[in-house]
GROMACS .gro file of C-alpha atoms in nm:
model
  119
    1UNK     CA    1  17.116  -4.580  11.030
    2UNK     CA    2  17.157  -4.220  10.896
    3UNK     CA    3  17.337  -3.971  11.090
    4UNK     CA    4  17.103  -3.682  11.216
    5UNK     CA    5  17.243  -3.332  11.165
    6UNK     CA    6  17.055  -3.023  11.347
    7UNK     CA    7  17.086  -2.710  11.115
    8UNK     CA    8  16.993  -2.398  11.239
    9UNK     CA    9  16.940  -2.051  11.064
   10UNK     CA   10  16.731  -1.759  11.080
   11UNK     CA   11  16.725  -1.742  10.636
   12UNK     CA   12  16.452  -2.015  10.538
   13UNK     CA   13  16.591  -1.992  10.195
   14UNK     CA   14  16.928  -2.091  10.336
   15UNK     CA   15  16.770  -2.337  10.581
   16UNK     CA   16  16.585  -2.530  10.254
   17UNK     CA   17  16.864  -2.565  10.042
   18UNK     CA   18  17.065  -2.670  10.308
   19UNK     CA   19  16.834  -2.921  10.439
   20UNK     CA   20  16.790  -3.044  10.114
   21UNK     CA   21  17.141  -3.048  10.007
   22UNK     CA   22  17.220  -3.343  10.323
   23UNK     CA   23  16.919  -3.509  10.278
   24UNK     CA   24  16.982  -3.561   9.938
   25UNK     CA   25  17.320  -3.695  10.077
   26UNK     CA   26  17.172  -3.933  10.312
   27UNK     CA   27  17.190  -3.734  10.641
   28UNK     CA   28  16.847  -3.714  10.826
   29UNK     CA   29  16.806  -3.319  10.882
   30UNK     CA   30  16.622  -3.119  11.153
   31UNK     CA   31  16.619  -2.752  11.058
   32UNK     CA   32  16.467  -2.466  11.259
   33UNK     CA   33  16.518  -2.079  11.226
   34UNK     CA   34  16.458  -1.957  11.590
   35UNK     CA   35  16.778  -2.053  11.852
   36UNK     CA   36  16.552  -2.040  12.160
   37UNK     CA   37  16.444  -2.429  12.013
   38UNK     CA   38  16.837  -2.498  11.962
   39UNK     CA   39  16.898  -2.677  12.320
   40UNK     CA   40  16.596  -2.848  12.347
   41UNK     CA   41  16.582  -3.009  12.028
   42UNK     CA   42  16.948  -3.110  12.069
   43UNK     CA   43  16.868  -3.282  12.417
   44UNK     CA   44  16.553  -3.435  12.244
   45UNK     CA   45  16.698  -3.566  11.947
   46UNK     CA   46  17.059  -3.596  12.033
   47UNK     CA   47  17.200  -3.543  11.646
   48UNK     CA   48  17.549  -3.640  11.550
   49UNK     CA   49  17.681  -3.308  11.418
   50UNK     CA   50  17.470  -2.933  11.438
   51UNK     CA   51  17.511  -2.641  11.227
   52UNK     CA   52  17.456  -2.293  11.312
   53UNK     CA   53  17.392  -1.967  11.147
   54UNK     CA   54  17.594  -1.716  11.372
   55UNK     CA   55  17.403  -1.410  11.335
   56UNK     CA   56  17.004  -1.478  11.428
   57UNK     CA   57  16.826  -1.338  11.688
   58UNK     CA   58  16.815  -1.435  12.019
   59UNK     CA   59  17.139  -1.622  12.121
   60UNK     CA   60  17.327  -1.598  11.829
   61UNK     CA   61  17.488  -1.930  11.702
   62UNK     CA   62  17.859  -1.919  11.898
   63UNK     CA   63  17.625  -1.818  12.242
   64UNK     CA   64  17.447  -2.133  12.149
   65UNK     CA   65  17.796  -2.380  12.079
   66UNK     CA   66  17.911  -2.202  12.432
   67UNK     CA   67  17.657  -2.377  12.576
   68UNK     CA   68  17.607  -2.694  12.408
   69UNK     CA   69  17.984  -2.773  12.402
   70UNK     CA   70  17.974  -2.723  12.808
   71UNK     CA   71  17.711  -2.976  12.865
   72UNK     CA   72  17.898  -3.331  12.945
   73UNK     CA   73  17.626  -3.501  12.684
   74UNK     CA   74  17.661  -3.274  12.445
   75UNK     CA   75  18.080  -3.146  12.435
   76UNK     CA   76  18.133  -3.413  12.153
   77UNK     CA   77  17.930  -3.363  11.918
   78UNK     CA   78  18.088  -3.135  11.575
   79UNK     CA   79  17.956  -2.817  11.530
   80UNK     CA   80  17.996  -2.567  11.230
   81UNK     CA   81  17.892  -2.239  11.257
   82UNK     CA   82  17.804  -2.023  10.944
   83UNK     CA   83  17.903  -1.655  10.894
   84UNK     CA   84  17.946  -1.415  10.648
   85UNK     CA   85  18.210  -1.234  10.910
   86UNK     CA   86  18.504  -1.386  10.769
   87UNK     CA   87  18.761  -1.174  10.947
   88UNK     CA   88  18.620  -1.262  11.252
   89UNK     CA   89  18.712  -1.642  11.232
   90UNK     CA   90  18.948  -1.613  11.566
   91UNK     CA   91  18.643  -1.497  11.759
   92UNK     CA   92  18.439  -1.797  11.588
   93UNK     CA   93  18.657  -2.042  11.736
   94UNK     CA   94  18.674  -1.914  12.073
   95UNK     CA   95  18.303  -2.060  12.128
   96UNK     CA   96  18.456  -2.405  12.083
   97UNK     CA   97  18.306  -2.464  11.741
   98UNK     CA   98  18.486  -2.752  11.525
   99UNK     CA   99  18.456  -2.586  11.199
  100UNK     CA  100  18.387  -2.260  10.996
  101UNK     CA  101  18.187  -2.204  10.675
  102UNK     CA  102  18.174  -1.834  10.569
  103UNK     CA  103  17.871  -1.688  10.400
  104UNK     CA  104  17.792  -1.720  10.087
  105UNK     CA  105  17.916  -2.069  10.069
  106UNK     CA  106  17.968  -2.352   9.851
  107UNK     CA  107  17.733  -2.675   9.840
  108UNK     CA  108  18.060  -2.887   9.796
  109UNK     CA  109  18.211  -2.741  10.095
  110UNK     CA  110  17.955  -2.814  10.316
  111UNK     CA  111  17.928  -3.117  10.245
  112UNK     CA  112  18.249  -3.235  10.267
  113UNK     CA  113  18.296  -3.058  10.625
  114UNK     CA  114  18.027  -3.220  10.707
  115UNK     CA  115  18.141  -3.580  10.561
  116UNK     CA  116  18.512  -3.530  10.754
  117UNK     CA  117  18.353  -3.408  11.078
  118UNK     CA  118  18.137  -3.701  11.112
  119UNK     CA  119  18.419  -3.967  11.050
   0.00000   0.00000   0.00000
């Protein structure tokens, strides 16, 4: 059975190549580009690992990890958050994210995150 990852960001562009990237490596994807669907698709589906863009409207993506990492279902499961605010990694962490990938980033990278957090 193939692990189901919940991307989230507000670039479709992004959100496609993304999608496409861990599908292509086996990982059963769930994309969306508006955070208001965030929590309920996570209690619906109940993926193994999310990503989230950081900046999108709405609550942005470490508002979101705040509250999905403070749910008793939910504290476990890996989340990477994606920003192009590098210097701001501290701040990034401090939601209770698991992992960082700074914008633009590399297909490799991503992958492999992804790979180690879900071990």
């Amino acid at each position: 059975m193939s692990k189901r990852i919940l991307v989230l960001d507000d670039n479709h562009d992004i959100l496609d190549v993304v999608s496409e990237t861990l599908s292509y490596e086996q990982f059963e994807v769930q994309g969306t580009s508006q955070s208001e669907t965030v929590l309920p698709l996570v209690k619906n589906s109940h993926p193994n690992l999310i990503i989230l863009d950081y900046r999108v409207a709405g609550l942005n993506g470490g508002e979101l990890c705040q509250q999905i990492k403070s749910d008793p279902d939910f504290k476990d499961i890996p989340i990477i958050i994606f920003s192009a605010y590098v210097n701001h990694a501290d701040e990034l962490f401090a939601y209770g994210c698991d992992a960082i990938i700074n914008k633009p980033f590399d297909l490799t990278e991503l992958v492999n995150k992804v790979n180690t957090l879900l071990q």
